[in-house]
Coordinates of N, CA and C in Angstrom, one line a residue:
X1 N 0.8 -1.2 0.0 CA 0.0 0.0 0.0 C 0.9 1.3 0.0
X2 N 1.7 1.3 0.8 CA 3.0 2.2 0.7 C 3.4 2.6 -0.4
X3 N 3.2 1.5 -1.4 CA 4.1 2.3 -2.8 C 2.8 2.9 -3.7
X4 N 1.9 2.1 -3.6 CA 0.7 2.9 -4.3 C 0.6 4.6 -4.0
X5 N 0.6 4.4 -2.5 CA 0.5 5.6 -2.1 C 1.9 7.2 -3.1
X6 N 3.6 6.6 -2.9 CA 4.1 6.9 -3.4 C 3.7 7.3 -4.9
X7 N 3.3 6.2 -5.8 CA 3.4 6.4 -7.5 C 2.0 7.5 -7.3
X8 N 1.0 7.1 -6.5 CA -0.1 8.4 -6.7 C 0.0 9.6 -6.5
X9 N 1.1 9.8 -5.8 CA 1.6 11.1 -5.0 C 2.5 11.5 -6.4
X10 N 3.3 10.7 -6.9 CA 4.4 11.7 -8.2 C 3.5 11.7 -9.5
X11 N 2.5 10.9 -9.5 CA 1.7 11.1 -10.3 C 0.5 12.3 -10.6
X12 N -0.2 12.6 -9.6 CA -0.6 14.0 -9.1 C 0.7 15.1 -9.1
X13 N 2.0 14.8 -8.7 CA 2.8 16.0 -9.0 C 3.5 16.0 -10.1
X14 N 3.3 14.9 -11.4 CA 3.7 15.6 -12.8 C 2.7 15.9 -13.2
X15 N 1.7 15.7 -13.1 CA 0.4 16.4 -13.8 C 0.2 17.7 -13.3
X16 N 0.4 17.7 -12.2 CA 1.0 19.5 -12.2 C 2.1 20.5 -12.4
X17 N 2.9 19.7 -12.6 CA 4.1 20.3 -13.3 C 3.8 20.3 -14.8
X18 N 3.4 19.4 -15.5 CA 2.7 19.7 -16.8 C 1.7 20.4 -16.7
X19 N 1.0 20.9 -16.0 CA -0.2 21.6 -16.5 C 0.0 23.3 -16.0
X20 N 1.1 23.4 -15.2 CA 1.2 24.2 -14.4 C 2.5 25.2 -15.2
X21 N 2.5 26.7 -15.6 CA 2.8 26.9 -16.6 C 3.8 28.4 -15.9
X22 N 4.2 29.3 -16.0 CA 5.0 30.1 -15.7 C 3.5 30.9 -15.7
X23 N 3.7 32.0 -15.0 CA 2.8 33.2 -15.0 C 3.3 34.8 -15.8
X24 N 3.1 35.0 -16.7 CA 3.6 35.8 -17.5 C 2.8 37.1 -17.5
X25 N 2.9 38.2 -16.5 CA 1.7 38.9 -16.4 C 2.4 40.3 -17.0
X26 N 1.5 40.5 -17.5 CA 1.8 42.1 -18.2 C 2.0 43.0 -16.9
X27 N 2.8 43.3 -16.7 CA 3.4 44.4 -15.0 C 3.3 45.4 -15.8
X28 N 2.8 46.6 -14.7 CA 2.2 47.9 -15.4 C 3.8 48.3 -15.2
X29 N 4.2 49.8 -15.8 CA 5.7 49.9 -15.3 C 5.3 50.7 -14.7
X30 N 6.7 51.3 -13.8 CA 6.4 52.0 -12.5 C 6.3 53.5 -12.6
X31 N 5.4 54.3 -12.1 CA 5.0 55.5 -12.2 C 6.8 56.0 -12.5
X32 N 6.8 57.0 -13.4 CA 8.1 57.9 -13.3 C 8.1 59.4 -12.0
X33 N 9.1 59.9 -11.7 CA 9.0 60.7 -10.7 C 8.4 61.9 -10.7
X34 N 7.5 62.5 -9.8 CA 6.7 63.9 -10.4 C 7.3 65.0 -10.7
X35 N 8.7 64.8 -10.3 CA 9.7 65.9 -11.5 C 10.0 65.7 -12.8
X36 N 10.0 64.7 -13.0 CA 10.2 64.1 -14.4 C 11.6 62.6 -13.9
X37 N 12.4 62.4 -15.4 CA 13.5 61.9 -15.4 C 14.2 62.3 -16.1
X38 N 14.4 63.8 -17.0 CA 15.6 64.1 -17.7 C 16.2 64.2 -16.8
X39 N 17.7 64.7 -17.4 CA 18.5 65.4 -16.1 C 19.9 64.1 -16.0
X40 N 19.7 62.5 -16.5 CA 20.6 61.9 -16.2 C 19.7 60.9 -14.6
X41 N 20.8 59.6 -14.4 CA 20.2 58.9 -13.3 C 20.2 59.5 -12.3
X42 N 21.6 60.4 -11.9 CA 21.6 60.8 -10.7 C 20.1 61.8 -10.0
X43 N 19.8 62.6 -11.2 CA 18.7 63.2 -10.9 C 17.3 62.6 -10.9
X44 N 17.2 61.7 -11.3 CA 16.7 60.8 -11.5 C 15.6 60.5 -10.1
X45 N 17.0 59.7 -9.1 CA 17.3 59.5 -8.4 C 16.6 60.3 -7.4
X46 N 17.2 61.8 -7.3 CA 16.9 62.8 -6.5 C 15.1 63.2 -6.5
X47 N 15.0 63.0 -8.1 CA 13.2 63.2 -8.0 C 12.6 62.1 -7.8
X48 N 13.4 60.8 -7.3 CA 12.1 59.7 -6.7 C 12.3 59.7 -5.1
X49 N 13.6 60.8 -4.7 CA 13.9 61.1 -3.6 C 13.1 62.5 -2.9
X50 N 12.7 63.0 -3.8 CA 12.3 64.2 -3.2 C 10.2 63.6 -3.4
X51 N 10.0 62.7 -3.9 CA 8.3 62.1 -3.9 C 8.7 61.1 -2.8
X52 N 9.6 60.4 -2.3 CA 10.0 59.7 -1.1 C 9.7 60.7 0.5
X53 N 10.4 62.0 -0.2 CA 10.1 62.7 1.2 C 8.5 63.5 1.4
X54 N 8.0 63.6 0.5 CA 6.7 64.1 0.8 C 5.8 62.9 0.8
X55 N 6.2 61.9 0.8 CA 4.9 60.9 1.4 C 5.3 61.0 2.8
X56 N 6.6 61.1 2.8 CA 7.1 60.8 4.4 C 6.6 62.1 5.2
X57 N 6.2 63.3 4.9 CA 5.3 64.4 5.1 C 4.3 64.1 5.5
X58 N 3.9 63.3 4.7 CA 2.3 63.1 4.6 C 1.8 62.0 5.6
X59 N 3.0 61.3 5.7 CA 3.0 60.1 6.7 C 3.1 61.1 8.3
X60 N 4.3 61.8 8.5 CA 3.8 62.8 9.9 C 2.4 63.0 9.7
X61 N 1.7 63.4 8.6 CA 0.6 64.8 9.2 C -0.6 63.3 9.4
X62 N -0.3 62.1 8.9 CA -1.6 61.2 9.0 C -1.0 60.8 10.8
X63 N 0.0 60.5 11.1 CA 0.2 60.5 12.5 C -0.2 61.2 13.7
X64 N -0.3 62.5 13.0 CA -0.5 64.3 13.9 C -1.9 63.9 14.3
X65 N -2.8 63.5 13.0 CA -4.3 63.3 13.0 C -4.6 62.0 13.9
X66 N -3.9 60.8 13.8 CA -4.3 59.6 14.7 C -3.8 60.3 16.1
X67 N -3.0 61.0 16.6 CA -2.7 61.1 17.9 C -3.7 62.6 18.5
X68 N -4.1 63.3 17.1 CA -5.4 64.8 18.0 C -6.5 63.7 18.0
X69 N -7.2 62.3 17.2 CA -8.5 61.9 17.4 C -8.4 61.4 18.2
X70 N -7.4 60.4 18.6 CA -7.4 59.3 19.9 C -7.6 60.4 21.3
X71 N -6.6 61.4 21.2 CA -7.2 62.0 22.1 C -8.1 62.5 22.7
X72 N -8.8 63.1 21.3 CA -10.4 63.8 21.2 C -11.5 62.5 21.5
X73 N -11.5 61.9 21.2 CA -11.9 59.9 21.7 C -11.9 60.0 23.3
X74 N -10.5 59.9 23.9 CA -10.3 59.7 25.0 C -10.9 60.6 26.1
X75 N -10.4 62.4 25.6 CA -11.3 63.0 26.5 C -12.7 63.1 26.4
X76 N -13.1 63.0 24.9 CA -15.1 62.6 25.2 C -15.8 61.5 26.5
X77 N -14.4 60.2 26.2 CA -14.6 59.6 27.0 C -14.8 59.8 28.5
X78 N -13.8 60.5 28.7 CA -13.7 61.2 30.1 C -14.9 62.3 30.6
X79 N -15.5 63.2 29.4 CA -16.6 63.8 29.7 C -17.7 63.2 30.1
X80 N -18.1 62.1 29.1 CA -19.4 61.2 29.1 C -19.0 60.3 30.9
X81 N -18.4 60.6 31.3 CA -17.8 59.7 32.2 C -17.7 60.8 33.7
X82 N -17.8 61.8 33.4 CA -18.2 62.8 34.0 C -17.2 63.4 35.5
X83 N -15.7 62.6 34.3 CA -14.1 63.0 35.0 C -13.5 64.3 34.0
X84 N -14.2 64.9 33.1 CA -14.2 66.3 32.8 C -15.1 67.2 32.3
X85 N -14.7 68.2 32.2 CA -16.0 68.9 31.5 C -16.2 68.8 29.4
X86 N -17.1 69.4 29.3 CA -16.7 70.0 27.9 C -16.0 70.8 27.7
X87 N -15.7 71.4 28.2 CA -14.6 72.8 28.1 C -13.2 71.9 27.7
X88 N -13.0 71.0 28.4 CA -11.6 70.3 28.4 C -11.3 69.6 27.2
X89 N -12.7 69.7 26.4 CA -13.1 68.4 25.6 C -12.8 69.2 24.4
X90 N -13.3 70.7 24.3 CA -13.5 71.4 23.1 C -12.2 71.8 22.8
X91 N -11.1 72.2 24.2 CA -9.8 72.8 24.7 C -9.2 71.6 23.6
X92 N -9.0 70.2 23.8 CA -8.5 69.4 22.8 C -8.7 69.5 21.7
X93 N -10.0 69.4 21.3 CA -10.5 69.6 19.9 C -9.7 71.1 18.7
X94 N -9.7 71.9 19.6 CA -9.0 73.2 18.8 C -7.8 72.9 18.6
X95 N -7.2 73.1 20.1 CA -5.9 72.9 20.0 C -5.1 72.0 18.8
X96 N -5.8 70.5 19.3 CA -5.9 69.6 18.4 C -5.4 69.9 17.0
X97 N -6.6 70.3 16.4 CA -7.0 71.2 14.9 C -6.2 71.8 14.3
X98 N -6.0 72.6 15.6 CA -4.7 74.2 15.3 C -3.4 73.7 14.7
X99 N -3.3 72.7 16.0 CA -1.3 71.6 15.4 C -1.5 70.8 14.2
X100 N -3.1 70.5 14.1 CA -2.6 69.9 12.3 C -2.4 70.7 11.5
X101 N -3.4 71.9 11.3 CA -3.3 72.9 10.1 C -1.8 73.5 10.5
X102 N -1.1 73.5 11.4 CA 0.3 74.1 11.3 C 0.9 72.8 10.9
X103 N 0.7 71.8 11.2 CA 1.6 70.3 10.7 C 1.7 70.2 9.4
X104 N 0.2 70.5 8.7 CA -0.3 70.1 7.3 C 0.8 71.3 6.5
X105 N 0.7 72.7 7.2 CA 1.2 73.6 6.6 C 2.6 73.8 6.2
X106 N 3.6 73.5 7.8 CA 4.8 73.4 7.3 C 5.2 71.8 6.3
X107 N 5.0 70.5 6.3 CA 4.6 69.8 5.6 C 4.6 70.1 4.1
X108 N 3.7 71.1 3.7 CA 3.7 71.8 2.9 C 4.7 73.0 2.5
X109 N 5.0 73.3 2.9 CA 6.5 74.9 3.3 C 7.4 73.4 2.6
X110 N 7.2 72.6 3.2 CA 8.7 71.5 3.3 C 8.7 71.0 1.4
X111 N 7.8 70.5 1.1 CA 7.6 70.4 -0.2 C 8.4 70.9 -0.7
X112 N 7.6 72.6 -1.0 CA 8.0 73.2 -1.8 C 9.6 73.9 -2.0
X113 N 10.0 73.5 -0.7 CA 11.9 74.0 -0.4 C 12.6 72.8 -1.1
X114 N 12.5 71.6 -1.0 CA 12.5 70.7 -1.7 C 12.6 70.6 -3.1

């Protein structure tokens, strides 16, 4: 029974090796840099380095926003809970607000020095 087992086993695995074929997929090619690519590699280079740094911008300002909501979360929490007021709640909420649109902004300043 052992060997049946064996020949059925390589026999299900050339029938998949024959049937089973390389995957040849049409790959889209990769976006070119939002400066362009004249200029030679090195600049090249620098314009998929300067679209590297403003995602990484954009990656701070999505961080700025998870750490003003969690907060704004947390203190509602604490209002509804009736360990602060709304004042403390709204105090977050601006403040909050205020540090993104300056986050969002220099973020933006950074770009364009770039």
């Amino acid at each position: 029974m052992h060997k049946v087992q064996i020949l059925w086993l390589r026999l299900i695995a050339g029938i998949t090796a024959l049937l089973a074929s390389p995957a040849f997929a049409a790959l889209p090619r990769p976006d070119a840099p939002s400066r362009g690519t004249e200029g030679g590699f090195l600049k090249m280079l620098q314009n998929y380095g300067y679209d590297i740094a403003v995602v990484f911008g954009l990656g701070i300002a999505v961080v700025g926003f998870s750490i003003v909501a969690i907060n704004a979360i947390q203190k509602f929490h604490e209002v509804t809970q009736k360990k602060a007021t709304w004042t403390e709640f709204f105090t977050v909420v601006l403040v909050g607000g205020g540090l993104l649109i300056i986050v969002i902004w220099l973020v933006n300043k950074a770009s364009e020095i770039l």
